[in-house]
Amino acid sequence: MNILLLGSGGREHALAWKLAQSPSIGQFYAIPGNPGIAEHAELIEGIPLSAHDTIVKWCQDHGIDFVVVGPEAPLVAGLVDRLEAVGIPAFGPTAAAARLEGSKLFTKELCKTNSIPTAAFGRFTSAAEGAAYVRQQGAPIVVKADGLMAGKGVVVALSEEEAVDAVEQVFAGGGTEVLIEEFMEGEEASLFALVDGETVVLFGSAQDHKRAFDGDLGPNTGGMGAYSPAPVLTPELERRALEEILIPTARAMVAAGTPYRGVLYAGLMLTADGPKLVEYNCRFGDPECQVLMPRFTGDLIQVLHATATGHLAEVTPEWSQDAAMTVVYASRGYPGPHQVGSPIGGLDAATELDGVLVFQAGTRRKGVGLVSNGGRVLNVTATGSTLGEARDRAYAGIARIEWPDGFFRSDIGWRALGKATPAKGAR
């Protein structure tokens, strides 16, 4: 099959690396891609991801058999609908189904209607109403803006004043409605499933690290590292999440006439009462995808195509028993203002190590060299027979990379392994 991959981040590099291993692959293209993706696919320049008409026409002109959509924005905007209308199957939900990520309010109401375990919540259309609710409920409390926020639209407020300020910021930023949730106590984990209507097949677990600095300090980011599997998600907790959260969601979407097809990424809080839904994402996580793909041993094109075309029940995902860890190497200053264009070296030396991969996220070519071109720049990823071995290999890979303008967390995996780490992160 001729494949088009959409996206340009570390998630898409991981997908490209695994898609390229499929015996099913014919011509392989990416829009817009990055230098890492270019090692596996031909990059098509000059077409933005928002140009849906142009993408559809390009697919028709180039005999594309299957499109894999990496990021969430094209899904929420309806690109899959456009492709399917001209007979090109695509991996990812329709716009109506992608509301599970595109609208936190939609998802909360779906959970309420279908008795899916999640945090109690209120929704408000003015800052005054939201502030009054905060004062009534007290803190800690969680404030969420509706819509796509790239993983950064959530404030876990430890005081009423912080919560009220977060509510006011939502409306000051142009928001028309705010979601305020009870604070759930427990450990967070990510559970992935492939969904084809009412067929739901688990597709791995992971835990990520959102805060910028060691010890879970600093501002929220898009993710500073992850590992898979998540030991805290025991088989029993996975079973409960599947039966109490994922399957009821899939059935509710079918009943509403908007069946979900694609990967459904459930952010879970593991509370004393069992798993509860924090939020859904309608695509592979970033950096979670970077630890799922090295552990997946099957034919990715076959599995994704079966999901997209209604044949998920006919395939069984295959997994390595190894663990995987990825550490994000980010531009100094991220997630705030940061420089781009600084030279990066040592990637080949890093990948010479057993089990080490480097997925590129925010990079570009400058002459024959590589320079930074974003906030999260590299995903130094490793596999090992244990999570500890994967961690040691990942940090050994980082030690070989030459990039003085970058920083990384030195404690990725601390929840599962303890706080002792083999490397020192720089801010």
Coordinates of N, CA and C in Angstrom, one line a residue, residues 66-262:
F66 N -3.7 4.6 1.9 CA -4.0 4.7 3.3 C -3.3 5.9 3.9
V67 N -4.0 6.7 4.7 CA -3.4 7.9 5.4 C -3.4 7.6 6.9
V68 N -2.3 7.9 7.5 CA -2.2 7.8 9.0 C -2.0 9.2 9.5
V69 N -3.0 9.7 10.3 CA -3.0 11.0 10.8 C -2.4 11.0 12.2
G70 N -1.3 11.7 12.4 CA -0.6 11.8 13.7 C -1.2 12.7 14.7
P71 N -1.3 14.0 14.4 CA -1.7 15.0 15.4 C -3.3 15.1 15.5
E72 N -3.7 15.8 16.5 CA -5.2 15.8 16.8 C -5.9 16.9 16.0
A73 N -5.2 18.0 15.7 CA -5.9 19.1 15.0 C -6.6 18.7 13.7
P74 N -5.9 18.0 12.8 CA -6.6 17.6 11.6 C -7.8 16.7 11.8
L75 N -7.7 15.9 12.8 CA -8.8 15.0 13.2 C -10.0 15.7 13.6
V76 N -9.8 16.7 14.5 CA -10.9 17.5 15.1 C -11.6 18.3 13.9
A77 N -10.7 18.7 13.0 CA -11.2 19.6 11.9 C -11.8 18.8 10.8
G78 N -11.8 17.5 10.8 CA -12.6 16.7 9.9 C -11.8 16.2 8.7
L79 N -10.5 16.1 8.7 CA -9.7 15.6 7.6 C -10.1 14.1 7.2
V80 N -10.3 13.3 8.2 CA -10.7 11.9 7.9 C -12.0 11.8 7.2
D81 N -13.0 12.7 7.5 CA -14.2 12.7 6.8 C -14.0 13.1 5.3
R82 N -13.1 14.0 5.1 CA -12.9 14.5 3.7 C -12.2 13.3 2.9
L83 N -11.3 12.6 3.5 CA -10.6 11.5 2.8 C -11.5 10.4 2.5
E84 N -12.3 10.0 3.5 CA -13.3 8.9 3.3 C -14.3 9.2 2.3
A85 N -14.7 10.5 2.2 CA -15.7 10.9 1.2 C -15.2 10.6 -0.3
V86 N -13.9 10.6 -0.5 CA -13.4 10.2 -1.8 C -12.8 8.8 -1.9
G87 N -13.1 8.0 -0.8 CA -12.7 6.6 -0.9 C -11.3 6.3 -0.4
I88 N -10.7 7.2 0.3 CA -9.4 6.9 0.8 C -9.5 6.6 2.3
P89 N -9.2 5.4 2.8 CA -9.3 5.1 4.2 C -8.2 5.8 5.0
A90 N -8.5 6.3 6.2 CA -7.5 7.0 7.0 C -7.6 6.5 8.4
F91 N -6.5 6.4 9.1 CA -6.5 6.0 10.5 C -6.7 7.3 11.4
G92 N -7.8 7.2 12.1 CA -8.2 8.3 13.0 C -9.7 8.5 12.9
P93 N -10.3 9.1 14.0 CA -11.7 9.3 14.0 C -12.2 10.4 13.1
T94 N -13.5 10.4 12.8 CA -14.2 11.5 12.1 C -14.3 12.7 13.1
A95 N -14.6 13.8 12.6 CA -14.7 15.0 13.4 C -15.7 14.8 14.5
A96 N -16.8 14.2 14.2 CA -17.9 14.0 15.3 C -17.3 13.1 16.4
A97 N -16.6 12.1 16.0 CA -16.0 11.2 17.1 C -14.8 11.8 17.8
A98 N -14.1 12.6 17.1 CA -12.9 13.3 17.7 C -13.3 14.3 18.7
R99 N -14.6 14.6 18.9 CA -15.0 15.5 20.0 C -14.6 15.0 21.3
L100 N -14.3 13.7 21.4 CA -13.9 13.1 22.7 C -12.6 13.8 23.2
E101 N -11.8 14.3 22.2 CA -10.7 15.1 22.6 C -10.9 16.6 22.4
G102 N -11.6 16.9 21.3 CA -11.8 18.3 20.9 C -12.7 19.1 21.9
S103 N -13.5 18.4 22.7 CA -14.4 19.1 23.6 C -14.4 18.3 25.0
K104 N -13.7 18.9 26.0 CA -13.8 18.3 27.3 C -15.2 18.2 27.8
L105 N -16.0 19.3 27.5 CA -17.3 19.3 27.9 C -18.2 18.2 27.3
F106 N -18.0 17.9 26.1 CA -18.7 16.8 25.4 C -18.4 15.5 26.1
T107 N -17.1 15.3 26.4 CA -16.7 14.0 27.0 C -17.3 13.9 28.4
K108 N -17.3 15.0 29.2 CA -17.8 14.9 30.6 C -19.3 14.6 30.5
E109 N -20.0 15.2 29.6 CA -21.5 15.0 29.5 C -21.7 13.5 29.1
L110 N -20.9 13.0 28.2 CA -21.0 11.6 27.8 C -20.8 10.7 29.0
C111 N -19.8 11.0 29.8 CA -19.5 10.2 31.0 C -20.7 10.2 32.0
K112 N -21.2 11.4 32.1 CA -22.4 11.6 33.1 C -23.6 10.8 32.6
T113 N -23.9 10.8 31.3 CA -25.1 10.2 30.8 C -24.9 8.6 30.8
N114 N -23.7 8.2 30.7 CA -23.4 6.7 30.6 C -22.8 6.1 31.8
S115 N -22.8 6.9 32.9 CA -22.3 6.4 34.2 C -20.8 5.9 34.1
I116 N -20.0 6.6 33.3 CA -18.6 6.3 33.2 C -17.8 7.0 34.3
P117 N -17.0 6.3 35.1 CA -16.4 6.9 36.2 C -15.4 8.0 35.8
T118 N -15.7 9.2 36.4 CA -14.8 10.4 36.2 C -15.1 11.4 37.3
A119 N -14.3 12.5 37.3 CA -14.5 13.4 38.4 C -15.8 14.2 38.3
A120 N -16.4 14.5 39.5 CA -17.6 15.4 39.5 C -17.2 16.7 38.9
F121 N -18.1 17.4 38.2 CA -17.7 18.6 37.5 C -18.9 19.6 37.5
G122 N -18.5 20.8 37.2 CA -19.5 21.9 36.8 C -19.0 22.6 35.6
R123 N -19.9 23.1 34.8 CA -19.6 23.9 33.6 C -20.2 25.3 33.7
F124 N -19.4 26.3 33.3 CA -19.9 27.7 33.5 C -19.5 28.5 32.3
T125 N -20.4 29.5 32.0 CA -20.3 30.4 30.9 C -19.8 31.8 31.2
S126 N -19.5 32.0 32.5 CA -19.0 33.3 32.9 C -18.0 33.1 34.1
A127 N -17.0 34.0 34.1 CA -16.0 33.9 35.2 C -16.6 34.0 36.6
A128 N -17.7 34.9 36.7 CA -18.3 35.1 38.0 C -18.9 33.8 38.5
E129 N -19.6 33.0 37.6 CA -20.2 31.8 38.0 C -19.2 30.8 38.4
G130 N -18.1 30.7 37.6 CA -17.0 29.8 37.9 C -16.3 30.1 39.2
A131 N -16.1 31.3 39.5 CA -15.5 31.7 40.7 C -16.3 31.4 41.9
A132 N -17.6 31.6 41.8 CA -18.6 31.3 42.8 C -18.5 29.8 43.1
Y133 N -18.5 28.9 42.1 CA -18.4 27.5 42.3 C -17.1 27.1 43.0
V134 N -16.0 27.7 42.6 CA -14.7 27.4 43.3 C -14.8 27.8 44.7
R135 N -15.4 28.9 45.1 CA -15.5 29.3 46.5 C -16.4 28.3 47.2
Q136 N -17.4 27.8 46.6 CA -18.3 26.8 47.2 C -17.6 25.5 47.4
Q137 N -16.8 25.0 46.4 CA -16.2 23.7 46.5 C -14.9 23.7 47.3
G138 N -14.2 24.8 47.3 CA -12.9 24.8 47.9 C -11.8 24.2 47.1
A139 N -10.6 24.2 47.6 CA -9.4 23.7 46.9 C -8.8 22.5 47.7
P140 N -8.0 21.7 47.0 CA -7.6 21.7 45.6 C -8.8 21.4 44.6
I141 N -8.7 22.0 43.4 CA -9.7 21.8 42.4 C -9.1 22.0 41.1
V142 N -9.7 21.5 40.0 CA -9.1 21.5 38.7 C -9.9 22.3 37.7
V143 N -9.2 23.2 37.0 CA -9.8 24.1 36.0 C -9.3 23.7 34.6
K144 N -10.3 23.5 33.7 CA -9.9 23.2 32.4 C -10.6 24.1 31.3
A145 N -9.8 24.5 30.4 CA -10.4 25.2 29.2 C -10.9 24.2 28.2
D146 N -12.0 24.5 27.5 CA -12.5 23.6 26.5 C -11.7 23.7 25.3
G147 N -11.7 22.6 24.4 CA -11.0 22.7 23.1 C -9.6 22.1 23.2
L148 N -8.9 22.2 22.1 CA -7.6 21.6 22.0 C -6.6 22.6 22.6
M149 N -5.8 22.1 23.6 CA -4.9 23.0 24.3 C -3.4 22.4 24.3
A150 N -3.2 21.4 23.4 CA -1.8 20.8 23.3 C -1.3 20.3 24.7
G151 N -2.2 19.7 25.5 CA -1.8 19.2 26.8 C -1.6 20.2 27.8
K152 N -1.9 21.5 27.6 CA -1.5 22.5 28.6 C -2.7 23.3 29.1
G153 N -3.9 22.9 28.8 CA -5.1 23.7 29.2 C -5.7 23.3 30.5
V154 N -4.9 22.8 31.4 CA -5.4 22.3 32.7 C -4.6 22.9 33.8
V155 N -5.3 23.4 34.8 CA -4.7 24.0 36.0 C -5.1 23.2 37.2
V156 N -4.2 22.5 37.9 CA -4.6 21.9 39.2 C -4.3 22.9 40.3
A157 N -5.3 23.6 40.7 CA -5.2 24.7 41.6 C -5.2 24.2 43.1
L158 N -4.2 24.6 43.8 CA -4.0 24.2 45.2 C -4.7 25.2 46.2
S159 N -5.1 26.3 45.6 CA -5.8 27.3 46.5 C -6.9 27.9 45.7
E160 N -7.9 28.4 46.4 CA -9.1 29.0 45.7 C -8.6 30.2 44.9
E161 N -7.7 31.0 45.3 CA -7.2 32.1 44.6 C -6.6 31.7 43.2
E162 N -5.8 30.6 43.3 CA -5.2 30.1 42.0 C -6.3 29.6 41.1
A163 N -7.3 29.0 41.6 CA -8.4 28.5 40.8 C -9.2 29.6 40.1
V164 N -9.5 30.6 40.9 CA -10.3 31.8 40.4 C -9.5 32.5 39.3
D165 N -8.2 32.6 39.5 CA -7.3 33.2 38.5 C -7.3 32.4 37.2
A166 N -7.3 31.1 37.4 CA -7.3 30.2 36.2 C -8.6 30.3 35.4
V167 N -9.7 30.4 36.2 CA -11.1 30.6 35.5 C -11.1 32.0 34.8
E168 N -10.6 33.0 35.4 CA -10.5 34.3 34.7 C -9.7 34.3 33.5
Q169 N -8.6 33.5 33.5 CA -7.7 33.5 32.4 C -8.3 32.8 31.2
V170 N -9.2 31.8 31.5 CA -9.9 31.1 30.4 C -10.7 32.1 29.6
F171 N -11.5 32.9 30.3 CA -12.3 33.9 29.6 C -11.6 35.1 29.0
A172 N -10.5 35.5 29.7 CA -9.6 36.5 29.2 C -9.0 36.1 27.9
G173 N -8.7 34.8 27.8 CA -8.1 34.3 26.6 C -9.1 34.0 25.4
G174 N -10.3 34.4 25.6 CA -11.3 34.2 24.5 C -12.2 33.0 24.7
G175 N -12.1 32.2 25.8 CA -12.9 31.1 26.1 C -14.3 31.5 26.4
T176 N -15.3 30.7 26.0 CA -16.7 31.0 26.3 C -17.3 30.1 27.4
E177 N -16.6 29.0 27.8 CA -17.1 28.1 28.8 C -15.9 27.5 29.5
V178 N -16.0 27.2 30.8 CA -15.0 26.6 31.6 C -15.5 25.4 32.3
L179 N -14.7 24.4 32.4 CA -15.0 23.2 33.1 C -14.2 23.2 34.4
I180 N -14.9 22.9 35.5 CA -14.3 22.9 36.8 C -14.6 21.5 37.5
E181 N -13.5 20.8 37.8 CA -13.7 19.4 38.3 C -13.2 19.2 39.7
E182 N -13.7 18.2 40.4 CA -13.1 17.9 41.6 C -11.7 17.4 41.5
F183 N -10.9 17.6 42.5 CA -9.5 17.1 42.5 C -9.6 15.6 42.8
M184 N -9.0 14.7 42.0 CA -9.0 13.3 42.2 C -7.6 12.9 42.7
E185 N -7.6 12.2 43.8 CA -6.3 11.7 44.4 C -6.0 10.3 43.8
G186 N -4.7 10.1 43.5 CA -4.2 8.8 43.0 C -3.1 9.0 42.1
E187 N -2.7 8.0 41.4 CA -1.6 8.1 40.4 C -2.2 8.0 39.0
E188 N -1.6 8.9 38.1 CA -2.1 8.9 36.7 C -1.4 7.9 35.9
A189 N -2.1 7.4 34.9 CA -1.5 6.5 33.9 C -2.3 6.6 32.6
S190 N -1.7 6.1 31.5 CA -2.3 6.2 30.2 C -2.5 4.8 29.7
L191 N -3.8 4.6 29.2 CA -4.1 3.3 28.6 C -4.6 3.6 27.2
F192 N -4.1 2.8 26.3 CA -4.4 3.0 24.9 C -5.2 1.8 24.4
A193 N -6.1 2.1 23.5 CA -7.0 1.0 22.9 C -7.2 1.4 21.4
L194 N -7.2 0.4 20.5 CA -7.7 0.5 19.2 C -9.2 0.3 19.2
V195 N -10.0 1.1 18.5 CA -11.4 1.0 18.6 C -12.0 1.0 17.2
D196 N -12.9 0.1 16.9 CA -13.5 0.0 15.6 C -15.0 -0.2 15.9
G197 N -15.7 0.9 16.1 CA -17.1 0.8 16.5 C -17.2 0.3 17.9
E198 N -17.8 -0.9 18.1 CA -17.9 -1.5 19.4 C -16.8 -2.5 19.7
T199 N -15.9 -2.7 18.8 CA -14.7 -3.6 19.1 C -13.6 -2.7 19.7
V200 N -13.2 -3.1 20.8 CA -12.1 -2.4 21.6 C -11.0 -3.4 21.9
V201 N -9.8 -3.1 21.5 CA -8.6 -3.9 21.7 C -7.5 -3.1 22.4
L202 N -7.1 -3.5 23.6 CA -6.1 -2.7 24.3 C -4.8 -2.7 23.5
F203 N -4.1 -1.5 23.6 CA -2.9 -1.3 22.8 C -1.8 -0.7 23.7
G204 N -1.6 -1.2 24.9 CA -0.4 -0.8 25.7 C -0.8 0.3 26.7
S205 N 0.1 0.4 27.6 CA 0.0 1.4 28.7 C 1.3 2.2 28.8
A206 N 1.2 3.3 29.5 CA 2.4 4.2 29.7 C 2.2 5.1 30.8
Q207 N 3.2 5.7 31.3 CA 3.1 6.9 32.2 C 4.1 8.0 31.7
D208 N 3.6 9.2 31.7 CA 4.4 10.3 31.2 C 4.7 11.3 32.4
H209 N 5.5 12.3 32.1 CA 6.0 13.2 33.1 C 5.7 14.6 32.5
K210 N 4.7 15.3 33.0 CA 4.3 16.6 32.4 C 5.1 17.8 32.9
R211 N 5.6 17.8 34.1 CA 6.3 19.0 34.6 C 7.7 19.1 34.0
A212 N 8.2 20.3 33.9 CA 9.4 20.5 33.2 C 10.6 20.0 33.9
F213 N 10.6 20.0 35.2 CA 11.9 19.8 36.0 C 11.8 18.6 36.9
D214 N 12.9 18.1 37.3 CA 13.0 17.0 38.3 C 12.1 17.2 39.5
G215 N 11.6 16.1 40.0 CA 10.7 16.1 41.1 C 9.3 16.6 40.8
D216 N 9.0 16.6 39.5 CA 7.7 17.1 39.1 C 7.5 18.5 39.5
L217 N 8.5 19.3 39.3 CA 8.4 20.8 39.6 C 8.4 21.5 38.2
G218 N 8.0 22.8 38.3 CA 8.0 23.6 37.2 C 6.7 23.6 36.4
P219 N 6.6 24.3 35.3 CA 5.4 24.4 34.5 C 5.0 23.1 33.8
N220 N 3.8 23.0 33.5 CA 3.3 21.8 32.6 C 3.9 22.0 31.2
T221 N 4.2 20.9 30.6 CA 4.7 20.8 29.3 C 3.9 19.8 28.5
G222 N 4.3 19.6 27.2 CA 3.6 18.6 26.4 C 4.1 17.2 26.8
G223 N 5.0 17.1 27.7 CA 5.5 15.8 28.2 C 7.1 15.8 28.1
M224 N 7.7 15.4 29.2 CA 9.2 15.4 29.2 C 9.8 14.0 29.2
G225 N 8.9 13.0 29.1 CA 9.4 11.6 29.1 C 8.3 10.7 29.4
A226 N 8.5 9.4 29.1 CA 7.5 8.4 29.4 C 8.1 7.0 29.4
Y227 N 7.4 6.1 29.9 CA 7.8 4.7 29.9 C 6.6 3.8 29.8
S228 N 6.9 2.6 29.2 CA 5.9 1.6 29.0 C 6.5 0.2 29.2
P229 N 5.7 -0.7 29.8 CA 4.4 -0.6 30.3 C 4.4 0.2 31.6
A230 N 3.2 0.6 32.1 CA 3.1 1.3 33.4 C 2.8 0.2 34.4
P231 N 3.7 -0.1 35.3 CA 3.5 -1.1 36.3 C 2.3 -0.9 37.2
V232 N 2.0 0.4 37.4 CA 0.9 0.7 38.3 C -0.5 0.3 37.7
L233 N -0.5 0.1 36.4 CA -1.7 -0.4 35.7 C -1.7 -1.9 35.7
T234 N -2.1 -2.5 36.8 CA -2.1 -4.0 36.9 C -3.1 -4.6 35.9
P235 N -3.0 -5.8 35.6 CA -4.0 -6.5 34.7 C -5.4 -6.3 35.2
E236 N -5.7 -6.3 36.5 CA -7.0 -6.1 37.1 C -7.5 -4.6 36.8
L237 N -6.6 -3.7 37.0 CA -7.0 -2.3 36.7 C -7.2 -2.1 35.3
E238 N -6.4 -2.7 34.4 CA -6.7 -2.6 33.0 C -8.0 -3.2 32.6
R239 N -8.3 -4.3 33.2 CA -9.6 -5.0 32.9 C -10.8 -4.0 33.3
R240 N -10.7 -3.4 34.5 CA -11.7 -2.5 35.0 C -11.9 -1.3 34.1
A241 N -10.7 -0.7 33.7 CA -10.8 0.4 32.8 C -11.4 0.1 31.4
L242 N -11.1 -1.1 30.9 CA -11.7 -1.6 29.7 C -13.2 -1.7 29.8
E243 N -13.6 -2.4 30.9 CA -15.0 -2.7 31.0 C -15.9 -1.5 31.5
E244 N -15.3 -0.7 32.3 CA -16.1 0.4 32.9 C -15.9 1.7 32.2
I245 N -14.9 1.9 31.4 CA -14.6 3.2 30.8 C -14.6 3.1 29.2
L246 N -13.7 2.3 28.7 CA -13.5 2.3 27.3 C -14.6 1.6 26.5
I247 N -15.1 0.5 26.9 CA -16.2 -0.2 26.2 C -17.5 0.6 26.2
P248 N -17.8 1.1 27.4 CA -19.1 1.9 27.5 C -18.9 3.2 26.6
T249 N -17.8 3.8 26.5 CA -17.6 4.9 25.6 C -17.8 4.6 24.2
A250 N -17.2 3.5 23.8 CA -17.3 3.0 22.4 C -18.8 2.7 22.0
R251 N -19.5 2.1 23.0 CA -20.9 1.8 22.7 C -21.8 3.1 22.7
A252 N -21.4 4.0 23.5 CA -22.2 5.3 23.5 C -22.0 6.1 22.2
M253 N -20.8 6.0 21.7 CA -20.5 6.7 20.4 C -21.3 6.0 19.3
V254 N -21.3 4.7 19.3 CA -22.1 4.0 18.3 C -23.6 4.4 18.4
A255 N -24.1 4.4 19.6 CA -25.5 4.7 19.9 C -25.9 6.1 19.4
A256 N -24.9 7.0 19.5 CA -25.1 8.4 19.1 C -25.0 8.6 17.6
G257 N -24.6 7.5 16.9 CA -24.5 7.6 15.4 C -23.2 8.2 15.0
T258 N -22.2 8.2 15.9 CA -20.9 8.7 15.6 C -19.8 7.7 16.0
P259 N -19.8 6.5 15.4 CA -18.9 5.5 15.9 C -17.4 5.9 15.8
Y260 N -16.7 5.5 16.8 CA -15.3 5.9 16.9 C -14.4 4.8 16.2
R261 N -13.5 5.3 15.4 CA -12.5 4.4 14.8 C -11.1 5.1 14.9
G262 N -10.2 4.3 15.5 CA -8.8 4.9 15.6 C -8.3 4.5 16.9

